[in-house]
Amino acid sequence: MGVLLLLAFPLLSKACDALSSGMSGPGSASAGSGPSSCPERIASSLPGGDGAALVKAFRTKNKSITLCRTEDDKLFYYGEFTDHREPGIAMPATMSSGGYEAHNGPYRYRIHGGSVTIYQSGRRIGQEKLTPVSSPS
């Protein structure tokens, strides 16, 4: 019994340390370090983007999607081609059941279940698999 306690104590101790040091929970950008900053080139395109926090970042085959939250608690979806051939576009976003949604005119972008689905005027026009990344490049 004493041997089991000696083996279990270091594991329990590490778990308690992780909890008390602020390990990240759902919706945070990175483990153990608190929210990361939204990249400056993206934050500068957001209304009130100075000091924005990175919420999530994803890649598709040729696109990058970055979700950032401004200091006044507004969520934005920033989409761009990974080769930066065109300027990216920022749009207001909301959390939805199991993901995020953003609207840009007749277009709606829904992140859910490992993919982004694109709708135009309510009709699905595309879907791409998402790969989470720690930060856009």
mmCIF file of C-alpha atoms in Angstrom:
data_model
loop_
_atom_site.group_PDB
_atom_site.id
_atom_site.type_symbol
_atom_site.label_atom_id
_atom_site.label_comp_id
_atom_site.label_asym_id
_atom_site.label_seq_id
_atom_site.Cartn_x
_atom_site.Cartn_y
_atom_site.Cartn_z
ATOM 1 C CA MET A 1 0.000 0.000 0.000
ATOM 2 C CA GLY A 2 2.816 2.424 0.893
ATOM 3 C CA VAL A 3 4.538 1.729 -2.445
ATOM 4 C CA LEU A 4 1.340 2.602 -4.322
ATOM 5 C CA LEU A 5 1.081 5.891 -2.464
ATOM 6 C CA LEU A 6 4.718 6.708 -3.251
ATOM 7 C CA LEU A 7 4.097 6.024 -6.956
ATOM 8 C CA ALA A 8 0.794 7.900 -7.076
ATOM 9 C CA PHE A 9 1.932 10.986 -5.139
ATOM 10 C CA PRO A 10 4.160 12.469 -7.886
ATOM 11 C CA LEU A 11 1.362 12.090 -10.450
ATOM 12 C CA LEU A 12 -1.177 13.676 -8.124
ATOM 13 C CA SER A 13 1.250 16.451 -7.305
ATOM 14 C CA LYS A 14 1.814 17.241 -11.012
ATOM 15 C CA ALA A 15 -1.948 17.299 -11.617
ATOM 16 C CA CYS A 16 -2.481 19.732 -8.736
ATOM 17 C CA ASP A 17 0.398 21.937 -9.934
ATOM 18 C CA ALA A 18 -1.094 22.023 -13.434
ATOM 19 C CA LEU A 19 -4.494 23.069 -12.092
ATOM 20 C CA SER A 20 -3.098 25.756 -9.844
ATOM 21 C CA SER A 21 -0.782 27.192 -12.529
ATOM 22 C CA GLY A 22 -3.678 27.966 -14.837
ATOM 23 C CA MET A 23 -3.658 25.194 -17.393
ATOM 24 C CA SER A 24 -5.824 26.231 -20.281
ATOM 25 C CA GLY A 25 -9.442 25.279 -20.479
ATOM 26 C CA PRO A 26 -11.953 25.283 -23.310
ATOM 27 C CA GLY A 27 -11.610 28.221 -25.653
ATOM 28 C CA SER A 28 -8.159 29.316 -24.540
ATOM 29 C CA ALA A 29 -5.380 29.686 -27.045
ATOM 30 C CA SER A 30 -2.562 27.742 -25.446
ATOM 31 C CA ALA A 31 -1.805 25.434 -22.557
ATOM 32 C CA GLY A 32 -0.410 26.908 -19.373
ATOM 33 C CA SER A 33 0.487 30.355 -20.709
ATOM 34 C CA GLY A 34 -2.856 32.146 -20.816
ATOM 35 C CA PRO A 35 -4.250 33.673 -23.976
ATOM 36 C CA SER A 36 -1.843 34.478 -26.788
ATOM 37 C CA SER A 37 -1.914 37.768 -28.611
ATOM 38 C CA CYS A 38 -3.681 38.011 -31.914
ATOM 39 C CA PRO A 39 -0.969 38.553 -34.566
ATOM 40 C CA GLU A 40 -0.425 42.291 -35.123
ATOM 41 C CA ARG A 41 -1.120 42.159 -38.870
ATOM 42 C CA ILE A 42 -4.541 40.650 -38.096
ATOM 43 C CA ALA A 43 -5.296 42.711 -34.970
ATOM 44 C CA SER A 44 -4.637 45.922 -36.916
ATOM 45 C CA SER A 45 -7.471 45.026 -39.313
ATOM 46 C CA LEU A 46 -10.015 44.543 -36.496
ATOM 47 C CA PRO A 47 -12.097 47.386 -35.080
ATOM 48 C CA GLY A 48 -10.595 47.952 -31.632
ATOM 49 C CA GLY A 49 -8.031 45.231 -32.351
ATOM 50 C CA ASP A 50 -5.179 46.631 -30.250
ATOM 51 C CA GLY A 51 -4.589 44.097 -27.496
ATOM 52 C CA ALA A 52 -6.807 41.445 -29.119
ATOM 53 C CA ALA A 53 -6.321 37.861 -27.938
ATOM 54 C CA LEU A 54 -5.935 34.848 -30.194
ATOM 55 C CA VAL A 55 -8.859 32.458 -29.641
ATOM 56 C CA LYS A 56 -8.260 29.769 -32.288
ATOM 57 C CA ALA A 57 -6.356 29.368 -35.536
ATOM 58 C CA PHE A 58 -6.921 26.860 -38.329
ATOM 59 C CA ARG A 59 -5.606 25.902 -41.743
ATOM 60 C CA THR A 60 -7.287 24.373 -44.743
ATOM 61 C CA LYS A 61 -5.502 23.238 -47.871
ATOM 62 C CA ASN A 62 -4.866 26.835 -48.964
ATOM 63 C CA LYS A 63 -6.516 29.126 -46.402
ATOM 64 C CA SER A 64 -5.894 30.349 -42.890
ATOM 65 C CA ILE A 65 -8.702 31.155 -40.445
ATOM 66 C CA THR A 66 -7.953 33.079 -37.277
ATOM 67 C CA LEU A 67 -10.413 33.875 -34.501
ATOM 68 C CA CYS A 68 -9.486 36.787 -32.238
ATOM 69 C CA ARG A 69 -11.314 38.507 -29.385
ATOM 70 C CA THR A 70 -10.866 42.237 -28.821
ATOM 71 C CA GLU A 71 -10.490 43.801 -25.403
ATOM 72 C CA ASP A 72 -14.140 44.915 -25.563
ATOM 73 C CA ASP A 73 -15.081 41.204 -25.905
ATOM 74 C CA LYS A 74 -15.965 41.207 -29.622
ATOM 75 C CA LEU A 75 -15.098 38.064 -31.561
ATOM 76 C CA PHE A 76 -13.765 38.275 -35.130
ATOM 77 C CA TYR A 77 -13.129 35.722 -37.868
ATOM 78 C CA TYR A 78 -10.210 36.600 -40.136
ATOM 79 C CA GLY A 79 -9.903 34.573 -43.327
ATOM 80 C CA GLU A 80 -7.072 34.701 -45.833
ATOM 81 C CA PHE A 81 -5.201 32.648 -48.408
ATOM 82 C CA THR A 82 -2.084 31.062 -46.924
ATOM 83 C CA ASP A 83 0.054 32.507 -49.736
ATOM 84 C CA HIS A 84 -1.310 36.025 -48.964
ATOM 85 C CA ARG A 85 -2.156 36.590 -52.646
ATOM 86 C CA GLU A 86 -5.096 38.769 -51.577
ATOM 87 C CA PRO A 87 -5.731 40.797 -48.444
ATOM 88 C CA GLY A 88 -7.526 38.886 -45.728
ATOM 89 C CA ILE A 89 -11.000 39.804 -44.578
ATOM 90 C CA ALA A 90 -12.193 40.346 -41.019
ATOM 91 C CA MET A 91 -15.803 39.841 -40.046
ATOM 92 C CA PRO A 92 -17.740 39.737 -36.776
ATOM 93 C CA ALA A 93 -18.186 36.218 -35.418
ATOM 94 C CA THR A 94 -20.218 34.491 -32.753
ATOM 95 C CA MET A 95 -19.877 31.278 -30.829
ATOM 96 C CA SER A 96 -22.457 28.737 -31.938
ATOM 97 C CA SER A 97 -23.320 25.313 -30.625
ATOM 98 C CA GLY A 98 -20.093 23.392 -31.025
ATOM 99 C CA GLY A 99 -18.223 26.043 -33.003
ATOM 100 C CA TYR A 100 -18.225 29.509 -34.498
ATOM 101 C CA GLU A 101 -20.067 31.452 -37.188
ATOM 102 C CA ALA A 102 -19.221 34.564 -39.162
ATOM 103 C CA HIS A 103 -21.186 36.537 -41.727
ATOM 104 C CA ASN A 104 -20.039 38.693 -44.630
ATOM 105 C CA GLY A 105 -22.947 39.916 -46.723
ATOM 106 C CA PRO A 106 -24.653 36.875 -48.260
ATOM 107 C CA TYR A 107 -21.831 34.569 -47.104
ATOM 108 C CA ARG A 108 -21.845 32.602 -43.863
ATOM 109 C CA TYR A 109 -18.857 30.650 -42.544
ATOM 110 C CA ARG A 110 -19.572 27.926 -39.985
ATOM 111 C CA ILE A 111 -16.764 26.212 -38.094
ATOM 112 C CA HIS A 112 -18.007 22.977 -36.591
ATOM 113 C CA GLY A 113 -16.751 19.417 -36.157
ATOM 114 C CA GLY A 114 -13.323 19.880 -37.735
ATOM 115 C CA SER A 115 -14.477 21.677 -40.865
ATOM 116 C CA VAL A 116 -15.568 25.043 -42.156
ATOM 117 C CA THR A 117 -18.730 25.138 -44.248
ATOM 118 C CA ILE A 118 -19.405 28.106 -46.512
ATOM 119 C CA TYR A 119 -22.933 29.188 -47.400
ATOM 120 C CA GLN A 120 -24.065 31.800 -49.908
ATOM 121 C CA SER A 121 -27.590 33.125 -49.385
ATOM 122 C CA GLY A 122 -28.380 30.039 -47.291
ATOM 123 C CA ARG A 123 -27.117 27.525 -49.869
ATOM 124 C CA ARG A 124 -24.012 25.465 -49.077
ATOM 125 C CA ILE A 125 -21.285 26.251 -51.606
ATOM 126 C CA GLY A 126 -18.265 24.617 -49.991
ATOM 127 C CA GLN A 127 -16.762 22.706 -47.112
ATOM 128 C CA GLU A 128 -13.131 22.272 -46.126
ATOM 129 C CA LYS A 129 -11.396 20.219 -43.470
ATOM 130 C CA LEU A 130 -9.700 22.277 -40.750
ATOM 131 C CA THR A 131 -6.384 21.603 -39.078
ATOM 132 C CA PRO A 132 -5.875 23.472 -35.787
ATOM 133 C CA VAL A 133 -2.606 25.430 -35.600
ATOM 134 C CA SER A 134 -1.052 27.302 -32.689
ATOM 135 C CA SER A 135 -0.883 30.566 -34.604
ATOM 136 C CA PRO A 136 -1.272 31.772 -38.188
ATOM 137 C CA SER A 137 1.905 32.589 -40.074
#
